[in-house]
Tab-separated table of C-alpha atoms and ligand atoms in Angstrom:
chain	number	residue	atom	x	y	z
A	1	MET	CA	-0.059	-0.119	0.024
A	2	ASP	CA	2.881	2.426	1.173
A	3	LYS	CA	4.749	1.530	-2.039
A	4	ILE	CA	1.696	2.412	-4.231
A	5	ARG	CA	1.266	5.752	-2.226
A	6	LEU	CA	4.975	6.546	-2.954
A	7	ILE	CA	4.478	5.895	-6.553
A	8	LEU	CA	1.601	7.967	-6.714
A	9	ALA	CA	3.125	10.627	-5.237
A	10	ILE	CA	6.414	10.726	-7.386
A	11	THR	CA	3.889	10.740	-10.563
A	12	LEU	CA	2.117	13.545	-9.400
A	13	CYS	CA	5.092	15.557	-8.440
A	14	ALA	CA	6.561	14.747	-11.879
A	15	LEU	CA	3.565	15.461	-13.510
A	16	ILE	CA	3.297	19.099	-11.838
A	17	THR	CA	6.906	19.858	-12.524
A	18	SER	CA	6.562	18.898	-16.124
A	19	ALA	CA	3.444	21.263	-16.159
A	20	CYS	CA	5.379	23.914	-14.419
A	21	ASN	CA	8.371	23.666	-16.869
A	22	THR	CA	6.081	23.952	-19.824
A	23	ALA	CA	4.716	27.334	-18.523
A	24	ALA	CA	7.865	28.501	-17.578
A	25	GLN	CA	9.204	27.798	-21.251
A	26	ASP	CA	6.197	29.132	-22.682
A	27	THR	CA	7.070	32.601	-20.794
A	28	ALA	CA	10.670	32.461	-21.624
A	29	ALA	CA	9.700	31.979	-25.154
A	30	LYS	CA	7.446	34.862	-24.974
A	31	VAL	CA	10.073	37.114	-23.243
A	32	ASP	CA	12.660	35.691	-25.952
A	33	GLN	CA	10.471	36.907	-28.840
A	34	ARG	CA	10.527	40.408	-27.688
A	35	SER	CA	13.430	42.410	-28.695
A	36	TYR	CA	14.407	45.859	-27.198
A	37	VAL	CA	15.823	48.760	-28.739
A	38	THR	CA	17.967	50.340	-26.152
A	39	ILE	CA	18.085	54.277	-26.525
A	40	GLY	CA	19.894	56.710	-24.309
A	41	ALA	CA	18.657	60.351	-22.977
A	42	LEU	CA	21.956	62.375	-22.098
A	43	ILE	CA	20.506	65.304	-20.456
A	44	GLY	CA	21.517	67.893	-17.954
A	45	LEU	CA	19.708	67.098	-14.763
A	46	SER	CA	22.599	68.888	-12.246
A	47	GLY	CA	24.055	72.409	-12.799
A	48	ASP	CA	22.458	75.312	-14.701
A	49	ALA	CA	21.263	72.691	-17.615
A	50	ALA	CA	18.870	71.189	-15.376
A	51	ALA	CA	16.521	74.407	-15.775
A	52	TYR	CA	15.592	72.270	-19.065
A	53	GLY	CA	16.896	68.919	-18.216
A	54	VAL	CA	14.703	67.903	-15.600
A	55	SER	CA	11.656	68.794	-17.974
A	56	GLN	CA	13.080	66.932	-20.977
A	57	LYS	CA	13.486	63.912	-18.812
A	58	LYS	CA	9.695	64.002	-18.133
A	59	GLY	CA	8.634	64.434	-21.993
A	60	ILE	CA	11.148	61.406	-23.089
A	61	GLU	CA	9.853	59.141	-20.299
A	62	LEU	CA	6.230	60.065	-21.262
A	63	ALA	CA	7.035	59.309	-25.013
A	64	VAL	CA	8.556	56.065	-24.355
A	65	ARG	CA	5.737	54.953	-21.961
A	66	GLU	CA	3.107	55.833	-24.857
A	67	ILE	CA	5.531	53.978	-27.669
A	68	ASN	CA	5.718	50.662	-25.615
A	69	ASP	CA	1.943	50.835	-24.454
A	70	SER	CA	0.580	51.326	-27.657
A	71	ASN	CA	2.969	48.854	-29.313
A	72	TYR	CA	3.854	51.531	-31.693
A	73	LEU	CA	7.231	49.765	-32.676
A	74	ALA	CA	5.220	46.585	-33.874
A	75	GLY	CA	7.245	43.356	-34.217
A	76	ASN	CA	6.905	42.499	-30.498
A	77	ARG	CA	9.504	45.340	-29.774
A	78	GLU	CA	10.085	47.773	-27.208
A	79	LEU	CA	12.175	50.857	-26.417
A	80	ARG	CA	14.531	50.323	-23.399
A	81	LEU	CA	15.488	53.898	-22.073
A	82	VAL	CA	18.626	54.539	-20.297
A	83	VAL	CA	18.766	58.081	-18.926
A	84	ILE	CA	22.083	59.588	-17.788
A	85	ASP	CA	22.962	63.008	-16.342
A	86	GLY	CA	25.050	64.568	-18.499
A	87	GLY	CA	25.660	67.551	-16.247
A	88	SER	CA	26.168	71.079	-17.484
A	89	SER	CA	29.549	70.928	-18.822
A	90	GLY	CA	31.120	69.590	-22.251
A	91	ASP	CA	33.377	67.191	-20.138
A	92	SER	CA	30.458	65.490	-18.335
A	93	ALA	CA	28.433	65.328	-21.263
A	94	ALA	CA	31.508	63.583	-23.325
A	95	ALA	CA	31.957	61.159	-20.336
A	96	ALA	CA	28.181	60.195	-20.334
A	97	ILE	CA	27.972	59.507	-24.128
A	98	SER	CA	30.914	57.107	-24.108
A	99	THR	CA	29.284	55.252	-21.306
A	100	LEU	CA	25.973	54.917	-23.159
A	101	ILE	CA	27.828	53.993	-26.507
A	102	SER	CA	30.503	51.502	-24.737
A	103	ASP	CA	28.479	50.294	-21.811
A	104	ASN	CA	24.856	50.665	-22.565
A	105	LYS	CA	25.090	50.004	-26.391
A	106	VAL	CA	22.559	52.505	-27.380
A	107	ALA	CA	20.921	52.503	-30.727
A	108	ALA	CA	20.415	56.135	-30.753
A	109	ILE	CA	21.062	59.106	-28.323
A	110	ILE	CA	18.589	62.015	-27.248
A	111	GLY	CA	20.673	64.723	-26.179
A	112	PRO	CA	22.834	66.489	-24.753
A	113	THR	CA	21.113	69.815	-23.229
A	114	LEU	CA	23.189	72.414	-24.289
A	115	SER	CA	25.211	73.039	-27.535
A	116	SER	CA	28.185	73.720	-25.772
A	117	GLN	CA	27.837	69.921	-24.357
A	118	ALA	CA	27.004	68.686	-28.130
A	119	PHE	CA	29.999	70.019	-29.497
A	120	LYS	CA	32.274	68.110	-26.851
A	121	ALA	CA	30.026	64.898	-27.002
A	122	ASP	CA	28.428	64.240	-30.384
A	123	PRO	CA	31.626	63.535	-32.369
A	124	GLU	CA	32.020	60.338	-30.360
A	125	ALA	CA	28.397	59.505	-31.450
A	126	GLN	CA	29.307	60.345	-35.148
A	127	LYS	CA	32.793	58.114	-34.797
A	128	ASN	CA	30.505	55.126	-33.897
A	129	SER	CA	27.853	55.833	-36.319
A	130	ILE	CA	24.950	56.094	-33.691
A	131	PRO	CA	22.415	58.471	-34.205
A	132	VAL	CA	21.733	61.449	-32.190
A	133	MET	CA	18.672	63.293	-31.765
A	134	ALA	CA	19.316	67.102	-30.369
A	135	VAL	CA	16.120	68.148	-28.696
A	136	SER	CA	17.088	71.633	-27.415
A	137	ASN	CA	20.504	72.520	-29.281
A	138	THR	CA	19.879	75.733	-31.209
A	139	VAL	CA	23.517	76.727	-32.346
A	140	PRO	CA	24.674	76.779	-36.109
A	141	GLY	CA	26.636	73.733	-36.935
A	142	ILE	CA	25.161	71.039	-34.661
A	143	THR	CA	24.142	68.787	-37.500
A	144	ALA	CA	27.104	69.362	-39.320
A	145	MET	CA	29.481	67.784	-36.668
A	146	GLY	CA	32.000	64.838	-37.346
A	147	THR	CA	33.794	63.731	-40.473
A	148	MET	CA	30.757	62.959	-42.507
A	149	GLY	CA	28.204	65.002	-40.037
A	150	ASN	CA	25.640	62.739	-41.228
A	151	TYR	CA	24.223	61.018	-37.742
A	152	ILE	CA	23.603	64.151	-36.000
A	153	PHE	CA	20.041	65.272	-36.455
A	154	ARG	CA	17.944	67.913	-34.494
A	155	CYS	CA	14.320	68.745	-33.697
A	156	SER	CA	15.119	72.161	-31.803
A	157	LEU	CA	14.713	75.146	-34.261
A	158	PRO	CA	17.952	76.967	-34.486
A	159	GLU	CA	18.241	80.151	-32.906
A	160	SER	CA	18.854	81.897	-36.209
A	161	SER	CA	15.539	80.954	-37.639
A	162	VAL	CA	13.865	81.951	-34.237
A	163	ILE	CA	15.403	85.266	-33.289
A	164	GLY	CA	14.985	86.873	-36.981
A	165	GLY	CA	11.096	86.602	-36.271
A	166	THR	CA	10.927	87.969	-32.653
A	167	ILE	CA	12.922	91.025	-33.967
A	168	LYS	CA	11.149	91.492	-36.876
A	169	ALA	CA	7.804	91.249	-34.843
A	170	ALA	CA	9.233	93.862	-32.265
A	171	ALA	CA	10.475	96.353	-34.879
A	172	SER	CA	7.362	96.068	-36.966
A	173	GLN	CA	4.458	95.868	-34.024
A	174	LEU	CA	6.296	97.479	-30.990
A	175	ARG	CA	8.037	99.984	-33.233
A	176	ILE	CA	11.517	99.422	-31.553
A	177	VAL	CA	14.462	101.340	-33.264
A	178	LYS	CA	17.130	101.614	-30.622
A	179	VAL	CA	18.583	98.538	-28.977
A	180	ALA	CA	21.331	97.101	-26.634
A	181	TYR	CA	22.965	93.897	-26.235
A	182	LEU	CA	23.761	91.965	-23.246
A	183	TRP	CA	25.403	88.676	-23.863
A	184	GLY	CA	27.544	85.686	-22.405
A	185	SER	CA	30.810	85.536	-24.248
A	186	ASP	CA	31.814	82.262	-23.017
A	187	ASP	CA	29.139	79.906	-24.064
A	188	ASP	CA	28.231	78.659	-27.380
A	189	TYR	CA	24.612	79.373	-27.286
A	190	THR	CA	24.901	82.782	-25.863
A	191	ARG	CA	27.492	83.554	-28.419
A	192	ALA	CA	25.408	82.210	-31.247
A	193	GLY	CA	22.334	84.046	-29.753
A	194	TYR	CA	24.339	87.162	-30.006
A	195	GLN	CA	25.154	86.777	-33.487
A	196	ALA	CA	21.529	85.987	-34.359
A	197	PHE	CA	20.558	89.310	-32.564
A	198	ARG	CA	23.065	91.206	-34.832
A	199	ASP	CA	21.936	89.804	-37.988
A	200	ALA	CA	18.316	90.364	-37.253
A	201	VAL	CA	19.092	93.907	-36.162
A	202	GLU	CA	20.987	94.708	-39.010
A	203	LYS	CA	18.242	93.010	-41.528
A	204	ASN	CA	15.567	95.256	-39.702
A	205	GLY	CA	17.837	98.414	-39.712
A	206	LEU	CA	17.846	98.864	-35.864
A	207	GLN	CA	20.216	101.317	-34.131
A	208	VAL	CA	22.759	99.664	-31.746
A	209	LEU	CA	23.207	102.092	-28.691
A	210	ALA	CA	25.451	99.356	-26.413
A	211	ASP	CA	27.022	96.117	-26.516
A	212	GLU	CA	28.063	94.460	-22.915
A	213	THR	CA	29.055	91.079	-21.978
A	214	PHE	CA	29.058	88.761	-19.047
A	215	ALA	CA	30.312	85.194	-18.206
A	216	ARG	CA	28.439	82.101	-17.387
A	217	GLY	CA	27.930	81.995	-13.667
A	218	ASP	CA	27.989	85.605	-12.950
A	219	THR	CA	25.372	86.927	-10.697
A	220	ASP	CA	26.052	90.698	-10.642
A	221	PHE	CA	24.796	92.236	-14.128
A	222	LYS	CA	24.309	95.915	-12.654
A	223	ALA	CA	27.566	97.616	-14.292
A	224	GLN	CA	26.614	96.521	-17.527
A	225	LEU	CA	23.006	97.557	-17.015
A	226	GLU	CA	23.701	100.684	-15.920
A	227	LYS	CA	25.673	101.449	-18.977
A	228	ILE	CA	23.130	100.106	-21.189
A	229	ILE	CA	20.044	102.102	-19.487
A	230	ALA	CA	22.154	105.348	-19.459
A	231	ARG	CA	21.701	105.243	-23.166
A	232	LYS	CA	17.819	104.852	-23.160
A	233	PRO	CA	17.451	101.878	-25.562
A	234	ASP	CA	13.764	100.775	-26.717
A	235	ALA	CA	14.993	97.166	-26.237
A	236	ILE	CA	17.592	95.009	-24.400
A	237	LEU	CA	18.169	92.031	-26.327
A	238	VAL	CA	19.747	89.447	-24.104
A	239	SER	CA	21.627	86.097	-24.943
A	240	ALA	CA	21.640	84.430	-21.877
A	241	LEU	CA	20.949	80.901	-20.193
A	242	ALA	CA	18.056	80.613	-17.770
A	243	ARG	CA	20.319	80.942	-14.562
A	244	GLU	CA	21.804	84.155	-15.643
A	245	ALA	CA	18.401	85.460	-17.326
A	246	SER	CA	16.395	85.911	-14.459
A	247	PRO	CA	18.614	88.003	-12.143
A	248	ILE	CA	19.621	90.028	-15.565
A	249	ILE	CA	15.799	90.903	-15.627
A	250	LYS	CA	15.401	91.561	-12.327
A	251	GLN	CA	18.207	93.831	-11.856
A	252	ALA	CA	17.461	95.837	-15.063
A	253	ARG	CA	13.689	96.644	-13.333
A	254	ALA	CA	15.307	97.237	-10.016
A	255	LEU	CA	17.459	100.154	-11.814
A	256	GLY	CA	14.520	101.575	-13.210
A	257	TYR	CA	14.381	100.127	-17.002
A	258	THR	CA	10.774	99.875	-18.078
A	259	GLY	CA	11.632	99.262	-21.786
A	260	LEU	CA	11.403	95.753	-23.647
A	261	ILE	CA	13.717	92.756	-22.838
A	262	ILE	CA	13.941	90.289	-25.539
A	263	GLY	CA	15.548	86.798	-25.098
A	264	GLY	CA	16.212	83.669	-27.199
A	265	ASN	CA	15.921	80.149	-26.477
A	266	GLY	CA	17.319	80.400	-23.024
A	267	PHE	CA	14.344	82.087	-21.692
A	268	ASN	CA	11.928	79.307	-22.560
A	269	SER	CA	12.082	77.586	-19.338
A	270	PRO	CA	9.143	78.294	-16.576
A	271	ASP	CA	12.032	78.829	-14.019
A	272	LEU	CA	12.524	82.173	-15.535
A	273	ILE	CA	9.028	83.213	-14.725
A	274	THR	CA	9.288	81.599	-11.330
A	275	GLN	CA	12.546	83.172	-10.342
A	276	ALA	CA	11.922	86.950	-11.931
A	277	GLY	CA	8.295	87.035	-10.978
A	278	SER	CA	6.411	90.096	-11.750
A	279	ASP	CA	9.535	91.490	-13.360
A	280	ALA	CA	9.208	88.876	-16.229
A	281	GLU	CA	5.927	90.419	-17.171
A	282	GLY	CA	6.365	91.592	-21.059
A	283	VAL	CA	9.545	89.793	-21.547
A	284	MET	CA	9.478	88.475	-25.329
A	285	ALA	CA	11.240	85.511	-26.635
A	286	GLY	CA	11.097	83.154	-29.673
A	287	THR	CA	10.187	79.773	-29.472
A	288	ALA	CA	9.522	76.249	-31.139
A	289	TRP	CA	6.528	75.658	-29.175
A	290	ASN	CA	3.597	77.266	-27.012
A	291	ILE	CA	1.184	75.796	-24.808
A	292	GLY	CA	-1.617	77.665	-26.584
A	293	ASN	CA	-1.244	75.944	-29.807
A	294	THR	CA	-4.465	73.992	-30.281
A	295	ASN	CA	-3.566	71.354	-32.773
A	296	PRO	CA	-4.913	67.776	-31.746
A	297	ARG	CA	-1.668	66.200	-31.349
A	298	ASN	CA	-0.642	69.140	-29.019
A	299	LEU	CA	-3.725	68.928	-27.040
A	300	ALA	CA	-3.155	65.183	-26.436
A	301	PHE	CA	0.441	65.727	-25.336
A	302	ILE	CA	-0.400	68.369	-22.814
A	303	SER	CA	-3.251	66.389	-21.449
A	304	ALA	CA	-0.971	63.248	-21.193
A	305	PHE	CA	1.861	65.208	-19.687
A	306	GLN	CA	-0.543	66.849	-16.853
A	307	LYS	CA	-2.120	63.521	-16.035
A	308	ALA	CA	1.611	61.874	-15.553
A	309	TYR	CA	3.315	64.822	-13.804
A	310	GLY	CA	0.431	67.080	-12.517
A	311	VAL	CA	2.316	70.103	-14.088
A	312	GLN	CA	2.251	71.747	-17.474
A	313	PRO	CA	4.874	70.885	-19.976
A	314	ASP	CA	7.121	73.578	-21.551
A	315	GLN	CA	9.011	73.938	-24.865
A	316	PHE	CA	11.775	71.648	-23.456
A	317	ALA	CA	9.545	68.805	-22.881
A	318	ALA	CA	7.510	69.191	-25.951
A	319	GLN	CA	10.896	69.039	-28.068
A	320	ALA	CA	11.957	66.093	-25.701
A	321	TYR	CA	8.896	64.499	-26.261
A	322	THR	CA	8.792	64.934	-30.094
A	323	GLY	CA	12.577	63.631	-30.636
A	324	THR	CA	11.577	60.534	-28.874
A	325	TRP	CA	8.758	60.048	-30.962
A	326	LEU	CA	10.738	60.878	-33.955
A	327	ILE	CA	13.420	58.182	-33.191
A	328	ALA	CA	10.449	55.743	-32.355
A	329	ASN	CA	9.031	56.371	-35.921
A	330	ALA	CA	12.365	55.417	-37.485
A	331	VAL	CA	12.484	52.450	-35.533
A	332	ARG	CA	9.271	51.397	-36.774
A	333	THR	CA	9.469	52.322	-40.617
A	334	SER	CA	13.153	50.716	-40.868
A	335	ARG	CA	11.869	47.409	-39.151
A	336	SER	CA	15.533	47.393	-37.577
A	337	ASN	CA	16.974	47.939	-34.333
A	338	GLU	CA	20.156	48.760	-36.096
A	339	PRO	CA	21.750	52.604	-35.514
A	340	GLY	CA	22.554	52.488	-39.205
A	341	ALA	CA	18.914	51.630	-40.468
A	342	ILE	CA	17.259	54.086	-37.575
A	343	ARG	CA	19.775	56.830	-39.049
A	344	ASN	CA	18.462	56.248	-42.565
A	345	ALA	CA	14.836	55.925	-41.754
A	346	LEU	CA	15.350	59.323	-39.580
A	347	ALA	CA	16.517	61.093	-42.736
A	348	GLU	CA	13.306	60.275	-44.506
A	349	ILE	CA	10.809	61.548	-41.950
A	350	ALA	CA	8.307	64.257	-43.179
A	351	ASN	CA	5.219	65.695	-42.473
A	352	PHE	CA	5.059	63.794	-39.067
A	353	THR	CA	2.565	65.046	-36.713
A	354	THR	CA	3.967	66.128	-33.618
A	355	PRO	CA	3.113	68.723	-30.782
A	356	LEU	CA	5.415	71.190	-32.593
A	357	GLY	CA	3.255	70.945	-35.536
A	358	SER	CA	3.908	68.955	-38.780
A	359	PHE	CA	7.310	67.888	-38.754
A	360	SER	CA	10.118	67.397	-41.343
A	361	PHE	CA	13.834	66.941	-41.735
A	362	ASP	CA	15.599	68.883	-44.613
A	363	GLY	CA	18.453	67.513	-46.428
A	364	SER	CA	20.935	68.799	-43.626
A	365	ARG	CA	18.809	66.952	-41.025
A	366	GLU	CA	17.515	70.294	-39.296
A	367	PRO	CA	14.004	70.610	-38.250
A	368	VAL	CA	11.309	72.252	-40.568
A	369	HIS	CA	8.280	73.657	-38.697
A	370	PRO	CA	6.892	76.989	-37.829
A	371	SER	CA	8.405	79.175	-35.062
A	372	ILE	CA	6.511	81.431	-32.523
A	373	VAL	CA	7.050	84.681	-30.948
A	374	GLN	CA	6.030	84.859	-27.088
A	375	ILE	CA	5.614	87.267	-24.351
A	376	ILE	CA	5.322	86.726	-21.134
A	377	ARG	CA	1.847	87.823	-19.476
A	378	ASN	CA	0.120	87.333	-16.077
A	379	GLY	CA	2.893	84.734	-15.349
A	380	ARG	CA	2.552	82.877	-18.577
A	381	PHE	CA	4.260	82.227	-21.593
A	382	THR	CA	1.414	83.399	-24.380
A	383	VAL	CA	1.505	83.879	-28.114
A	384	PHE	CA	2.596	87.535	-29.184
A	385	ASN	CA	-0.418	88.757	-30.955
A	386	PRO	CA	-0.656	92.257	-30.774
B	401	LIG	C1	21.702	75.556	-26.580
B	401	LIG	C2	20.295	76.137	-26.057
B	401	LIG	C3	20.078	76.533	-24.680
B	401	LIG	C4	19.397	77.529	-24.372
B	401	LIG	C5	18.930	75.462	-24.108
B	401	LIG	C6	18.978	73.988	-23.865
B	401	LIG	O1	19.385	76.251	-26.917
B	401	LIG	O2	22.536	75.276	-25.870
B	401	LIG	O3	21.731	75.297	-27.643
């Protein structure tokens, strides 16, 4: 009797084990069938780039969740995201991009946040034939980096194409004639912004009364502002990152300046409004995106972002979200997980619906979509519509 029980028990165990094994094998087979496309997000989460990077991270993570949840890549594929803090310097970004390429074996990279970082980091990706999607670099020459320069794309409108519209609007609608420059002379972005201002000023026949500089990290701009204000300009054209832009605005108002202040892409962080408070009212800046744009794709993005994070997105979140979807589109249409195939598919993107509007790349991997002029009213970036 005991022997029969023993045999029965052994048989039962064997059956259960075999059933378990079959289930485990089924699951393993399913997991194995799924393939992952690893993408790296190299963004500034520490230092002065964090005024943009924190928001970029939110935009990228939201896009990745949507892409994977909707099975957008097809072929049982998913994006696997590696986020790395590129800090705020060129050296930290260069170290981070090497980690993404050598250790994480990424198929594409989003970032880095600042153009000054991109010039140090992107050549490594170009050398290794890994596509880069710049989502906030606005300096000329970004997409032309590297020997062939053919792996670097950007979805962020260059400063040159945004500042022109802003100065034109200020000259024609607000009748500014006399201007002064205040610009950072030691950063790629602030230098390029200054050059874009100069080109637009010349084109619109404006008169330049003063030209003053500062360095990244400066906190006291009163000496330069006093000289500028004494000349009585209609507008001060400021090329600064957000960390310097806020005190510049506050100090100009504290010194009694009531005229127009115009900035570039560096002004587009909500941190600027939080830090400059009511002094930011009336400040103008060119942008690639505004929250008031009612195209359905933008409305869907804003609503998903608010649901996910409980705050409104900014331009940097919108561009980072867009850049992630552009990469996903290339992964999908190329039907490949290979960097080279993804690069080729990126170059083909045209009329893709994004929160920035209908989006295409031109032959130099530069973005094609409309720019906007915005003005800060009641503590918000609103479209300038005089
Ligand atoms: C650049 C920029 C900065 C102002 C934003 C990240 O546009 O460095 O190119």
